[in-house]
PDB file of C-alpha atoms in Angstrom:
ATOM      1  CA  MET T 135       3.224 -28.866  -1.727  1.00  0.00           C
ATOM      2  CA  LYS T 136       0.506 -26.144  -2.251  1.00  0.00           C
ATOM      3  CA  PRO T 137       0.648 -25.109  -6.099  1.00  0.00           C
ATOM      4  CA  ALA T 138       1.612 -21.429  -6.454  1.00  0.00           C
ATOM      5  CA  SER T 139      -1.484 -19.272  -6.977  1.00  0.00           C
ATOM      6  CA  ARG T 140      -1.834 -16.922 -10.279  1.00  0.00           C
ATOM      7  CA  THR T 141      -1.101 -13.917  -7.925  1.00  0.00           C
ATOM      8  CA  ASP T 142       1.976 -15.342  -6.557  1.00  0.00           C
ATOM      9  CA  LEU T 143       3.358 -16.070  -9.933  1.00  0.00           C
ATOM     10  CA  ALA T 144       2.557 -12.725 -11.219  1.00  0.00           C
ATOM     11  CA  LEU T 145       4.306 -11.163  -8.167  1.00  0.00           C
ATOM     12  CA  SER T 146       7.335 -13.479  -8.726  1.00  0.00           C
ATOM     13  CA  SER T 147       8.154 -11.255 -11.791  1.00  0.00           C
ATOM     14  CA  LEU T 148       8.966  -8.253  -9.429  1.00  0.00           C
ATOM     15  CA  ARG T 149      11.870  -9.930  -7.869  1.00  0.00           C
ATOM     16  CA  THR T 150      15.439  -9.242  -9.025  1.00  0.00           C
ATOM     17  CA  SER T 151      18.575 -10.116  -7.469  1.00  0.00           C
ATOM     18  CA  SER T 152      20.048  -6.640  -7.949  1.00  0.00           C
ATOM     19  CA  PRO T 153      20.426  -4.733  -4.449  1.00  0.00           C
ATOM     20  CA  VAL T 154      18.171  -1.849  -3.956  1.00  0.00           C
ATOM     21  CA  ALA T 155      19.554   1.339  -2.258  1.00  0.00           C
ATOM     22  CA  TRP T 156      17.604   2.554   0.920  1.00  0.00           C
ATOM     23  CA  GLU T 157      17.942   6.165   2.337  1.00  0.00           C
ATOM     24  CA  LEU T 158      16.297   7.558   5.532  1.00  0.00           C
ATOM     25  CA  ALA T 159      15.742  11.385   5.854  1.00  0.00           C
ATOM     26  CA  ALA T 160      16.883  12.526   9.040  1.00  0.00           C
ATOM     27  CA  ALA T 161      14.253  15.236   9.297  1.00  0.00           C
ATOM     28  CA  PRO T 162      10.850  16.152   7.672  1.00  0.00           C
ATOM     29  CA  VAL T 163      11.197  16.854   3.890  1.00  0.00           C
ATOM     30  CA  LEU T 164       9.237  19.703   2.221  1.00  0.00           C
ATOM     31  CA  TYR T 165       7.141  18.075  -0.427  1.00  0.00           C
ATOM     32  CA  PRO T 166       8.432  19.994  -3.483  1.00  0.00           C
ATOM     33  CA  GLN T 167      11.926  19.197  -2.444  1.00  0.00           C
ATOM     34  CA  ALA T 168      10.908  15.501  -2.103  1.00  0.00           C
ATOM     35  CA  VAL T 169       9.490  15.435  -5.591  1.00  0.00           C
ATOM     36  CA  ALA T 170      12.292  17.329  -7.181  1.00  0.00           C
ATOM     37  CA  ALA T 171      14.740  14.696  -5.652  1.00  0.00           C
ATOM     38  CA  MET T 172      12.554  11.698  -6.548  1.00  0.00           C
ATOM     39  CA  GLU T 173      12.241  12.823 -10.099  1.00  0.00           C
ATOM     40  CA  GLU T 174      15.930  13.405 -10.642  1.00  0.00           C
ATOM     41  CA  ARG T 175      16.726  10.048  -9.130  1.00  0.00           C
ATOM     42  CA  ALA T 176      13.950   8.249 -11.262  1.00  0.00           C
ATOM     43  CA  ALA T 177      15.577  10.055 -14.452  1.00  0.00           C
ATOM     44  CA  ALA T 178      18.984   8.728 -13.553  1.00  0.00           C
ATOM     45  CA  ILE T 179      17.731   5.160 -12.773  1.00  0.00           C
ATOM     46  CA  ALA T 180      15.958   5.272 -16.360  1.00  0.00           C
ATOM     47  CA  GLU T 181      19.330   6.239 -17.879  1.00  0.00           C
ATOM     48  CA  GLY T 182      21.124   3.581 -16.193  1.00  0.00           C
ATOM     49  CA  GLU T 183      23.069   5.824 -14.085  1.00  0.00           C
ATOM     50  CA  ALA T 184      21.631   5.337 -10.666  1.00  0.00           C
ATOM     51  CA  GLN T 185      20.594   2.429  -8.460  1.00  0.00           C
ATOM     52  CA  GLU T 186      17.102   1.546  -7.614  1.00  0.00           C
ATOM     53  CA  LEU T 187      16.149   3.377  -4.378  1.00  0.00           C
ATOM     54  CA  VAL T 188      13.552   3.228  -1.341  1.00  0.00           C
ATOM     55  CA  TRP T 189      13.467   6.422   0.446  1.00  0.00           C
ATOM     56  CA  LEU T 190      12.096   6.683   3.870  1.00  0.00           C
ATOM     57  CA  LEU T 191      10.946  10.004   5.146  1.00  0.00           C
ATOM     58  CA  GLU T 192       8.238  12.101   6.751  1.00  0.00           C
ATOM     59  CA  HIS T 193       6.496  15.342   5.567  1.00  0.00           C
ATOM     60  CA  PRO T 194       5.197  18.500   7.457  1.00  0.00           C
ATOM     61  CA  PRO T 195       1.466  18.214   7.499  1.00  0.00           C
ATOM     62  CA  ILE T 196       0.226  18.496   3.779  1.00  0.00           C
ATOM     63  CA  TYR T 197      -2.487  17.463   1.708  1.00  0.00           C
ATOM     64  CA  THR T 198      -1.714  16.054  -1.749  1.00  0.00           C
ATOM     65  CA  ALA T 199      -4.001  15.768  -4.780  1.00  0.00           C
ATOM     66  CA  GLY T 200      -3.580  12.829  -7.211  1.00  0.00           C
ATOM     67  CA  THR T 201      -4.773  12.956 -10.826  1.00  0.00           C
ATOM     68  CA  SER T 202      -8.228  11.820  -9.844  1.00  0.00           C
ATOM     69  CA  ALA T 203      -8.809  14.164  -7.028  1.00  0.00           C
ATOM     70  CA  ARG T 204     -12.213  15.994  -6.712  1.00  0.00           C
ATOM     71  CA  ALA T 205     -12.347  19.588  -5.538  1.00  0.00           C
ATOM     72  CA  ALA T 206     -15.366  18.485  -3.266  1.00  0.00           C
ATOM     73  CA  ASP T 207     -13.128  16.104  -1.301  1.00  0.00           C
ATOM     74  CA  LEU T 208     -10.890  18.898  -0.003  1.00  0.00           C
ATOM     75  CA  VAL T 209     -13.151  19.830   3.002  1.00  0.00           C
ATOM     76  CA  VAL T 210     -11.055  22.377   4.525  1.00  0.00           C
ATOM     77  CA  PRO T 211      -8.560  23.934   1.965  1.00  0.00           C
ATOM     78  CA  GLU T 212      -7.112  26.411   4.400  1.00  0.00           C
ATOM     79  CA  ARG T 213      -5.861  23.783   6.927  1.00  0.00           C
ATOM     80  CA  PHE T 214      -2.897  22.781   5.405  1.00  0.00           C
ATOM     81  CA  PRO T 215      -0.709  23.348   2.198  1.00  0.00           C
ATOM     82  CA  VAL T 216      -2.316  21.564  -0.784  1.00  0.00           C
ATOM     83  CA  TYR T 217      -0.002  20.126  -3.375  1.00  0.00           C
ATOM     84  CA  ARG T 218      -1.061  18.827  -6.946  1.00  0.00           C
ATOM     85  CA  THR T 219       0.910  16.006  -7.800  1.00  0.00           C
ATOM     86  CA  GLY T 220       1.105  13.543 -10.933  1.00  0.00           C
ATOM     87  CA  ARG T 221       0.593  10.397  -8.924  1.00  0.00           C
ATOM     88  CA  GLY T 222      -2.441   8.382  -9.273  1.00  0.00           C
ATOM     89  CA  GLY T 223      -5.508   8.594  -6.696  1.00  0.00           C
ATOM     90  CA  GLN T 224      -7.236  11.248  -4.965  1.00  0.00           C
ATOM     91  CA  PHE T 225      -6.586  13.385  -1.894  1.00  0.00           C
ATOM     92  CA  THR T 226      -4.233  12.241   0.829  1.00  0.00           C
ATOM     93  CA  TYR T 227      -2.577  13.397   4.068  1.00  0.00           C
ATOM     94  CA  HIS T 228       0.907  13.180   4.926  1.00  0.00           C
ATOM     95  CA  GLY T 229       2.347  14.460   8.145  1.00  0.00           C
ATOM     96  CA  PRO T 230       4.505  13.561  11.297  1.00  0.00           C
ATOM     97  CA  GLY T 231       3.948  10.001  12.623  1.00  0.00           C
ATOM     98  CA  GLN T 232       3.558   8.569   9.183  1.00  0.00           C
ATOM     99  CA  ARG T 233       6.082   6.575   7.413  1.00  0.00           C
ATOM    100  CA  VAL T 234       6.256   7.603   3.705  1.00  0.00           C
ATOM    101  CA  ALA T 235       8.287   5.257   1.622  1.00  0.00           C
ATOM    102  CA  TYR T 236       8.948   6.723  -1.854  1.00  0.00           C
ATOM    103  CA  VAL T 237       9.819   3.788  -4.262  1.00  0.00           C
ATOM    104  CA  MET T 238      11.959   4.351  -7.554  1.00  0.00           C
ATOM    105  CA  LEU T 239      12.146   0.969  -9.337  1.00  0.00           C
ATOM    106  CA  ASP T 240      13.120   0.105 -12.689  1.00  0.00           C
ATOM    107  CA  LEU T 241      10.010  -1.710 -13.922  1.00  0.00           C
ATOM    108  CA  ARG T 242      11.670  -2.680 -17.272  1.00  0.00           C
ATOM    109  CA  ARG T 243      13.572  -5.408 -15.062  1.00  0.00           C
ATOM    110  CA  ARG T 244      10.327  -6.208 -12.987  1.00  0.00           C
ATOM    111  CA  GLY T 245       7.792  -7.241 -15.592  1.00  0.00           C
ATOM    112  CA  THR T 246       6.547  -3.777 -17.012  1.00  0.00           C
ATOM    113  CA  ASP T 247       3.190  -4.516 -15.452  1.00  0.00           C
ATOM    114  CA  ILE T 248       1.947  -1.736 -13.454  1.00  0.00           C
ATOM    115  CA  ARG T 249      -1.207  -3.526 -11.949  1.00  0.00           C
ATOM    116  CA  THR T 250       1.349  -6.381 -10.605  1.00  0.00           C
ATOM    117  CA  PHE T 251       3.553  -3.636  -9.335  1.00  0.00           C
ATOM    118  CA  VAL T 252       0.629  -1.993  -7.205  1.00  0.00           C
ATOM    119  CA  ALA T 253      -0.269  -5.434  -6.209  1.00  0.00           C
ATOM    120  CA  GLY T 254       3.106  -5.876  -5.095  1.00  0.00           C
ATOM    121  CA  LEU T 255       2.969  -2.622  -2.892  1.00  0.00           C
ATOM    122  CA  GLU T 256      -0.063  -4.056  -1.382  1.00  0.00           C
ATOM    123  CA  ARG T 257       1.695  -7.197  -0.424  1.00  0.00           C
ATOM    124  CA  TRP T 258       4.574  -5.306   0.913  1.00  0.00           C
ATOM    125  CA  LEU T 259       2.433  -3.586   3.414  1.00  0.00           C
ATOM    126  CA  ILE T 260       0.217  -6.449   4.302  1.00  0.00           C
ATOM    127  CA  LEU T 261       3.355  -8.349   5.214  1.00  0.00           C
ATOM    128  CA  THR T 262       4.672  -5.508   7.157  1.00  0.00           C
ATOM    129  CA  LEU T 263       1.677  -5.075   9.167  1.00  0.00           C
ATOM    130  CA  ALA T 264       1.484  -8.882   9.835  1.00  0.00           C
ATOM    131  CA  SER T 265       4.872  -8.393  11.710  1.00  0.00           C
ATOM    132  CA  PHE T 266       2.914  -6.163  14.214  1.00  0.00           C
ATOM    133  CA  GLY T 267       0.050  -8.659  14.352  1.00  0.00           C
ATOM    134  CA  VAL T 268      -2.100  -6.537  12.363  1.00  0.00           C
ATOM    135  CA  VAL T 269      -4.191  -8.027   9.535  1.00  0.00           C
ATOM    136  CA  GLY T 270      -4.074  -5.691   6.607  1.00  0.00           C
ATOM    137  CA  GLU T 271      -6.392  -6.410   3.576  1.00  0.00           C
ATOM    138  CA  ARG T 272      -6.803  -5.149   0.197  1.00  0.00           C
ATOM    139  CA  ARG T 273     -10.243  -4.200  -1.492  1.00  0.00           C
ATOM    140  CA  GLU T 274     -11.147  -4.618  -5.121  1.00  0.00           C
ATOM    141  CA  ASP T 275     -13.171  -1.488  -4.888  1.00  0.00           C
ATOM    142  CA  ARG T 276     -10.937   0.670  -2.838  1.00  0.00           C
ATOM    143  CA  VAL T 277      -7.142   1.718  -3.172  1.00  0.00           C
ATOM    144  CA  GLY T 278      -4.850   1.253  -0.085  1.00  0.00           C
ATOM    145  CA  ILE T 279      -4.784  -1.306   2.667  1.00  0.00           C
ATOM    146  CA  TRP T 280      -7.690  -1.755   5.157  1.00  0.00           C
ATOM    147  CA  VAL T 281      -8.163  -3.088   8.719  1.00  0.00           C
ATOM    148  CA  SER T 282     -11.474  -4.696   9.876  1.00  0.00           C
ATOM    149  CA  ARG T 283     -12.576  -3.261  13.128  1.00  0.00           C
ATOM    150  CA  ALA T 284     -14.919  -5.415  15.516  1.00  0.00           C
ATOM    151  CA  GLY T 285     -16.797  -2.559  16.912  1.00  0.00           C
ATOM    152  CA  PRO T 286     -19.584  -2.034  17.557  1.00  0.00           C
ATOM    153  CA  PRO T 287     -20.347  -0.855  15.228  1.00  0.00           C
ATOM    154  CA  ALA T 288     -18.126  -3.139  12.961  1.00  0.00           C
ATOM    155  CA  ARG T 289     -16.239  -0.933  10.349  1.00  0.00           C
ATOM    156  CA  GLU T 290     -13.323  -1.081   8.089  1.00  0.00           C
ATOM    157  CA  ASP T 291     -10.402   1.628   8.507  1.00  0.00           C
ATOM    158  CA  LYS T 292      -7.644   2.536   6.266  1.00  0.00           C
ATOM    159  CA  ILE T 293      -4.199   2.215   7.425  1.00  0.00           C
ATOM    160  CA  ALA T 294      -2.065   2.677   4.471  1.00  0.00           C
ATOM    161  CA  ALA T 295      -2.302   4.307   1.109  1.00  0.00           C
ATOM    162  CA  ILE T 296      -0.815   3.827  -2.103  1.00  0.00           C
ATOM    163  CA  GLY T 297      -0.264   6.198  -5.067  1.00  0.00           C
ATOM    164  CA  VAL T 298       2.225   5.651  -7.753  1.00  0.00           C
ATOM    165  CA  ARG T 299       3.454   7.389 -11.116  1.00  0.00           C
ATOM    166  CA  VAL T 300       5.527   5.594 -13.770  1.00  0.00           C
ATOM    167  CA  ARG T 301       7.797   7.448 -16.117  1.00  0.00           C
ATOM    168  CA  ARG T 302       9.926   5.758 -18.423  1.00  0.00           C
ATOM    169  CA  TRP T 303       9.154   2.424 -16.691  1.00  0.00           C
ATOM    170  CA  VAL T 304      10.570   3.730 -13.522  1.00  0.00           C
ATOM    171  CA  SER T 305       8.363   4.150 -10.684  1.00  0.00           C
ATOM    172  CA  LEU T 306       7.698   7.289  -8.504  1.00  0.00           C
ATOM    173  CA  HIS T 307       5.698   7.964  -5.332  1.00  0.00           C
ATOM    174  CA  GLY T 308       5.043   4.938  -3.374  1.00  0.00           C
ATOM    175  CA  ILE T 309       3.187   4.183   0.031  1.00  0.00           C
ATOM    176  CA  SER T 310       2.267   5.834   3.425  1.00  0.00           C
ATOM    177  CA  LEU T 311       1.772   3.842   6.509  1.00  0.00           C
ATOM    178  CA  ASN T 312      -0.011   5.488   9.401  1.00  0.00           C
ATOM    179  CA  VAL T 313       2.241   4.724  12.626  1.00  0.00           C
ATOM    180  CA  ASP T 314       1.126   7.501  14.982  1.00  0.00           C
ATOM    181  CA  PRO T 315      -0.082  10.426  13.051  1.00  0.00           C
ATOM    182  CA  ASP T 316      -2.698  12.880  14.259  1.00  0.00           C
ATOM    183  CA  LEU T 317      -5.837  11.178  12.807  1.00  0.00           C
ATOM    184  CA  ASP T 318      -7.758  14.370  13.255  1.00  0.00           C
ATOM    185  CA  HIS T 319      -5.607  15.991  10.517  1.00  0.00           C
ATOM    186  CA  PHE T 320      -7.399  13.346   7.920  1.00  0.00           C
ATOM    187  CA  ALA T 321     -10.667  15.474   8.583  1.00  0.00           C
ATOM    188  CA  GLY T 322      -9.643  18.161   6.070  1.00  0.00           C
ATOM    189  CA  ILE T 323     -10.209  15.991   3.234  1.00  0.00           C
ATOM    190  CA  VAL T 324     -12.184  12.644   2.238  1.00  0.00           C
ATOM    191  CA  PRO T 325      -9.214  10.366   2.007  1.00  0.00           C
ATOM    192  CA  CYS T 326      -8.712   8.778  -1.284  1.00  0.00           C
ATOM    193  CA  GLY T 327     -12.441   9.840  -2.159  1.00  0.00           C
ATOM    194  CA  VAL T 328     -13.898   7.066   0.398  1.00  0.00           C
ATOM    195  CA  ARG T 329     -16.598   8.741   2.405  1.00  0.00           C
ATOM    196  CA  ASP T 330     -18.014   5.534   4.313  1.00  0.00           C
ATOM    197  CA  HIS T 331     -15.004   4.510   6.068  1.00  0.00           C
ATOM    198  CA  GLY T 332     -12.477   5.791   8.693  1.00  0.00           C
ATOM    199  CA  VAL T 333      -8.666   6.147   8.972  1.00  0.00           C
ATOM    200  CA  THR T 334      -6.653   4.338  11.743  1.00  0.00           C
ATOM    201  CA  SER T 335      -2.762   3.675  12.672  1.00  0.00           C
ATOM    202  CA  LEU T 336      -0.816   1.401  14.537  1.00  0.00           C
ATOM    203  CA  ALA T 337      -1.131   3.449  17.690  1.00  0.00           C
ATOM    204  CA  ASP T 338      -4.839   3.834  17.120  1.00  0.00           C
ATOM    205  CA  LEU T 339      -5.068  -0.091  17.361  1.00  0.00           C
ATOM    206  CA  GLY T 340      -3.178  -0.131  20.447  1.00  0.00           C
ATOM    207  CA  ILE T 341       0.193  -1.049  18.984  1.00  0.00           C
ATOM    208  CA  VAL T 342       3.040   0.689  20.302  1.00  0.00           C
ATOM    209  CA  ALA T 343       5.683   0.987  17.390  1.00  0.00           C
ATOM    210  CA  SER T 344       8.407   3.623  16.528  1.00  0.00           C
ATOM    211  CA  LEU T 345       8.851   4.616  12.972  1.00  0.00           C
ATOM    212  CA  ALA T 346      12.431   2.690  13.404  1.00  0.00           C
ATOM    213  CA  ASP T 347      10.480  -0.211  14.215  1.00  0.00           C
ATOM    214  CA  VAL T 348       8.250   0.192  11.108  1.00  0.00           C
ATOM    215  CA  ASP T 349      11.444   0.914   8.854  1.00  0.00           C
ATOM    216  CA  ARG T 350      12.843  -2.296  10.103  1.00  0.00           C
ATOM    217  CA  ALA T 351       9.680  -4.303   9.243  1.00  0.00           C
ATOM    218  CA  LEU T 352       9.532  -2.422   5.805  1.00  0.00           C
ATOM    219  CA  ARG T 353      13.063  -3.734   4.856  1.00  0.00           C
ATOM    220  CA  ASP T 354      12.343  -7.218   6.005  1.00  0.00           C
ATOM    221  CA  SER T 355       9.225  -7.516   4.232  1.00  0.00           C
ATOM    222  CA  PHE T 356      10.540  -5.822   0.940  1.00  0.00           C
ATOM    223  CA  VAL T 357      12.757  -8.591   0.439  1.00  0.00           C
ATOM    224  CA  HIS T 358       9.958 -11.145  -0.059  1.00  0.00           C
ATOM    225  CA  VAL T 359       8.303  -9.231  -2.748  1.00  0.00           C
ATOM    226  CA  PHE T 360      10.952  -7.191  -4.613  1.00  0.00           C
ATOM    227  CA  GLY T 361      14.249  -9.058  -3.895  1.00  0.00           C
ATOM    228  CA  GLU T 362      17.435  -7.720  -2.116  1.00  0.00           C
TER     229      GLU T 362
END
Protein backbone atom coordinates (compact mmCIF):
# COMPACT_ATOMS: atom_id res chain seq x y z
CA MET A 1 0.00 0.00 0.00
CA LYS A 2 1.29 3.45 -0.94
CA PRO A 3 1.98 5.52 2.20
CA ALA A 4 -0.08 8.69 2.68
CA SER A 5 1.68 11.86 1.60
CA ARG A 6 2.18 14.84 3.90
CA THR A 7 -0.51 16.69 1.94
CA ASP A 8 -2.96 13.80 2.28
CA LEU A 9 -2.34 13.67 6.02
CA ALA A 10 -2.89 17.42 6.36
CA LEU A 11 -6.09 17.31 4.32
CA SER A 12 -7.44 14.47 6.42
CA SER A 13 -7.84 16.95 9.28
CA LEU A 14 -10.55 18.73 7.27
CA ARG A 15 -12.90 15.76 7.35
CA THR A 16 -15.66 15.45 9.92
CA SER A 17 -18.59 13.09 10.27
CA SER A 18 -21.10 15.90 10.86
CA PRO A 19 -23.36 16.50 7.85
CA VAL A 20 -23.08 19.82 6.02
CA ALA A 21 -26.21 21.54 4.71
CA TRP A 22 -26.46 22.45 1.03
CA GLU A 23 -28.63 25.17 -0.48
CA LEU A 24 -29.18 26.13 -4.12
CA ALA A 25 -30.35 29.62 -5.04
CA ALA A 26 -33.18 29.44 -7.58
CA ALA A 27 -32.26 32.78 -9.21
CA PRO A 28 -29.16 35.00 -9.42
CA VAL A 29 -28.43 36.65 -6.07
CA LEU A 30 -27.35 40.28 -5.74
CA TYR A 31 -23.89 40.44 -4.23
CA PRO A 32 -24.70 42.63 -1.17
CA GLN A 33 -27.60 40.34 -0.29
CA ALA A 34 -25.38 37.28 -0.61
CA VAL A 35 -22.70 38.76 1.64
CA ALA A 36 -25.26 39.75 4.29
CA ALA A 37 -26.82 36.27 4.30
CA MET A 38 -23.42 34.59 4.37
CA GLU A 39 -22.18 36.70 7.29
CA GLU A 40 -25.38 36.06 9.24
CA ARG A 41 -25.06 32.30 8.73
CA ALA A 42 -21.36 32.27 9.61
CA ALA A 43 -22.05 34.15 12.84
CA ALA A 44 -24.72 31.61 13.75
CA ILE A 45 -22.32 28.75 13.04
CA ALA A 46 -19.70 30.37 15.28
CA GLU A 47 -22.30 30.52 18.07
CA GLY A 48 -23.22 26.88 17.58
CA GLU A 49 -26.70 27.86 16.45
CA ALA A 50 -26.58 26.73 12.82
CA GLN A 51 -25.29 23.89 10.69
CA GLU A 52 -22.32 24.31 8.37
CA LEU A 53 -23.42 25.29 4.87
CA VAL A 54 -22.39 25.18 1.22
CA TRP A 55 -24.46 27.70 -0.74
CA LEU A 56 -24.56 27.29 -4.53
CA LEU A 57 -25.55 30.34 -6.56
CA GLU A 58 -24.97 32.66 -9.49
CA HIS A 59 -24.51 36.43 -9.42
CA PRO A 60 -25.52 39.00 -12.02
CA PRO A 61 -22.39 40.27 -13.86
CA ILE A 62 -20.13 42.00 -11.32
CA TYR A 63 -16.50 42.53 -10.39
CA THR A 64 -15.36 41.97 -6.82
CA ALA A 65 -12.15 43.29 -5.30
CA GLY A 66 -10.36 41.33 -2.61
CA THR A 67 -8.08 42.74 0.05
CA SER A 68 -5.04 42.67 -2.29
CA ALA A 69 -6.77 44.25 -5.30
CA ARG A 70 -4.79 46.90 -7.21
CA ALA A 71 -6.57 49.82 -8.85
CA ALA A 72 -4.64 49.32 -12.08
CA ASP A 73 -6.16 45.85 -12.47
CA LEU A 74 -9.66 47.29 -12.89
CA VAL A 75 -9.32 47.91 -16.63
CA VAL A 76 -12.91 48.95 -17.46
CA PRO A 77 -14.43 50.23 -14.19
CA GLU A 78 -17.72 51.32 -15.77
CA ARG A 79 -18.53 47.95 -17.35
CA PHE A 80 -20.14 46.21 -14.36
CA PRO A 81 -20.79 47.07 -10.70
CA VAL A 82 -17.66 46.77 -8.57
CA TYR A 83 -17.85 45.55 -4.97
CA ARG A 84 -15.11 45.72 -2.38
CA THR A 85 -15.07 42.60 -0.26
CA GLY A 86 -13.25 41.27 2.77
CA ARG A 87 -12.11 38.06 1.11
CA GLY A 88 -8.49 37.51 0.19
CA GLY A 89 -7.22 37.90 -3.34
CA GLN A 90 -7.57 40.53 -6.05
CA PHE A 91 -10.18 41.28 -8.75
CA THR A 92 -12.59 38.54 -9.80
CA TYR A 93 -15.55 38.41 -12.16
CA HIS A 94 -18.82 36.70 -11.27
CA GLY A 95 -21.75 36.24 -13.60
CA PRO A 96 -24.24 33.89 -15.25
CA GLY A 97 -22.83 30.53 -16.28
CA GLN A 98 -20.39 30.49 -13.40
CA ARG A 99 -21.04 28.34 -10.35
CA VAL A 100 -20.23 30.15 -7.13
CA ALA A 101 -20.06 28.06 -3.96
CA TYR A 102 -19.96 29.97 -0.69
CA VAL A 103 -18.52 27.66 1.94
CA MET A 104 -19.31 28.29 5.59
CA LEU A 105 -17.42 25.68 7.57
CA ASP A 106 -16.43 25.61 11.24
CA LEU A 107 -12.65 25.35 11.08
CA ARG A 108 -12.43 24.80 14.83
CA ARG A 109 -13.55 21.26 14.02
CA ARG A 110 -11.36 21.03 10.93
CA GLY A 111 -7.85 21.75 12.17
CA THR A 112 -7.74 25.59 12.42
CA ASP A 113 -5.18 25.68 9.62
CA ILE A 114 -6.16 28.16 6.90
CA ARG A 115 -3.51 27.01 4.43
CA THR A 116 -4.74 23.44 4.72
CA PHE A 117 -8.30 24.67 4.26
CA VAL A 118 -7.36 26.47 1.04
CA ALA A 119 -5.54 23.34 -0.12
CA GLY A 120 -8.77 21.45 0.57
CA LEU A 121 -10.74 23.85 -1.62
CA GLU A 122 -8.16 23.32 -4.38
CA ARG A 123 -8.44 19.55 -4.01
CA TRP A 124 -12.24 19.79 -4.12
CA LEU A 125 -12.11 21.69 -7.41
CA ILE A 126 -9.52 19.35 -8.92
CA LEU A 127 -11.66 16.31 -8.11
CA THR A 128 -14.76 18.02 -9.50
CA LEU A 129 -13.01 18.86 -12.77
CA ALA A 130 -11.65 15.31 -13.01
CA SER A 131 -15.21 14.01 -13.15
CA PHE A 132 -15.53 15.86 -16.49
CA GLY A 133 -12.20 14.58 -17.77
CA VAL A 134 -10.42 17.89 -17.10
CA VAL A 135 -6.99 17.95 -15.45
CA GLY A 136 -7.07 20.90 -13.06
CA GLU A 137 -3.79 21.93 -11.47
CA ARG A 138 -2.65 24.20 -8.66
CA ARG A 139 0.32 26.53 -8.97
CA GLU A 140 2.59 27.62 -6.13
CA ASP A 141 2.86 31.19 -7.47
CA ARG A 142 -0.78 31.65 -8.56
CA VAL A 143 -4.09 31.28 -6.78
CA GLY A 144 -6.87 29.18 -8.26
CA ILE A 145 -7.04 26.13 -10.50
CA TRP A 146 -5.40 26.06 -13.92
CA VAL A 147 -5.71 24.07 -17.13
CA SER A 148 -2.80 23.47 -19.49
CA ARG A 149 -3.67 24.13 -23.16
CA ALA A 150 -1.68 22.43 -25.90
CA GLY A 151 -1.90 25.32 -28.37
CA PRO A 152 -0.15 26.41 -30.43
CA PRO A 153 0.89 28.37 -28.59
CA ALA A 154 0.90 26.31 -25.42
CA ARG A 155 -0.55 28.20 -22.48
CA GLU A 156 -2.27 27.90 -19.11
CA ASP A 157 -5.77 29.23 -18.48
CA LYS A 158 -7.59 29.70 -15.20
CA ILE A 159 -10.83 27.79 -14.82
CA ALA A 160 -11.64 28.30 -11.13
CA ALA A 161 -11.00 30.98 -8.52
CA ILE A 162 -10.63 30.75 -4.75
CA GLY A 163 -11.11 33.58 -2.28
CA VAL A 164 -11.80 33.09 1.41
CA ARG A 165 -12.16 34.96 4.64
CA VAL A 166 -12.19 33.45 8.12
CA ARG A 167 -14.02 35.07 11.02
CA ARG A 168 -14.15 33.46 14.45
CA TRP A 169 -12.77 30.34 12.73
CA VAL A 170 -15.74 30.08 10.41
CA SER A 171 -15.02 30.39 6.69
CA LEU A 172 -16.78 32.81 4.36
CA HIS A 173 -16.77 33.22 0.56
CA GLY A 174 -15.25 30.21 -1.24
CA ILE A 175 -14.88 29.17 -4.87
CA SER A 176 -16.13 29.92 -8.37
CA LEU A 177 -15.97 27.50 -11.30
CA ASN A 178 -16.42 28.64 -14.89
CA VAL A 179 -19.03 26.41 -16.49
CA ASP A 180 -20.27 28.49 -19.45
CA PRO A 181 -19.88 32.20 -18.66
CA ASP A 182 -19.23 34.94 -21.22
CA LEU A 183 -15.43 34.90 -21.09
CA ASP A 184 -15.30 38.36 -22.66
CA HIS A 185 -16.61 39.71 -19.36
CA PHE A 186 -13.24 38.93 -17.77
CA ALA A 187 -11.61 41.50 -20.07
CA GLY A 188 -12.68 44.35 -17.79
CA ILE A 189 -10.21 43.27 -15.12
CA VAL A 190 -6.87 41.56 -14.71
CA PRO A 191 -8.26 38.39 -13.11
CA CYS A 192 -6.56 37.80 -9.77
CA GLY A 193 -3.73 40.11 -10.88
CA VAL A 194 -2.34 37.56 -13.35
CA ARG A 195 -1.50 39.23 -16.68
CA ASP A 196 0.32 36.49 -18.57
CA HIS A 197 -2.39 33.85 -18.62
CA GLY A 198 -5.96 33.53 -19.85
CA VAL A 199 -9.32 32.35 -18.57
CA THR A 200 -11.26 29.30 -19.68
CA SER A 201 -14.42 27.34 -18.87
CA LEU A 202 -15.81 23.87 -19.32
CA ALA A 203 -17.67 25.09 -22.42
CA ASP A 204 -14.52 26.70 -23.80
CA LEU A 205 -12.79 23.33 -23.41
CA GLY A 206 -15.54 21.70 -25.47
CA ILE A 207 -17.31 20.08 -22.54
CA VAL A 208 -21.09 20.27 -22.47
CA ALA A 209 -22.16 20.46 -18.83
CA SER A 210 -25.03 22.21 -17.11
CA LEU A 211 -24.83 23.94 -13.76
CA ALA A 212 -26.86 21.03 -12.37
CA ASP A 213 -24.21 18.60 -13.66
CA VAL A 214 -21.50 20.63 -11.96
CA ASP A 215 -23.50 20.83 -8.74
CA ARG A 216 -23.73 17.05 -8.59
CA ALA A 217 -20.00 16.74 -9.18
CA LEU A 218 -19.26 19.32 -6.49
CA ARG A 219 -21.36 17.42 -3.96
CA ASP A 220 -19.78 14.07 -4.83
CA SER A 221 -16.24 15.49 -4.61
CA PHE A 222 -16.90 17.44 -1.41
CA VAL A 223 -17.31 14.22 0.55
CA HIS A 224 -13.79 13.07 -0.31
CA VAL A 225 -12.23 16.24 1.11
CA PHE A 226 -14.53 17.55 3.85
CA GLY A 227 -16.69 14.59 4.85
CA GLU A 228 -20.45 14.08 4.60
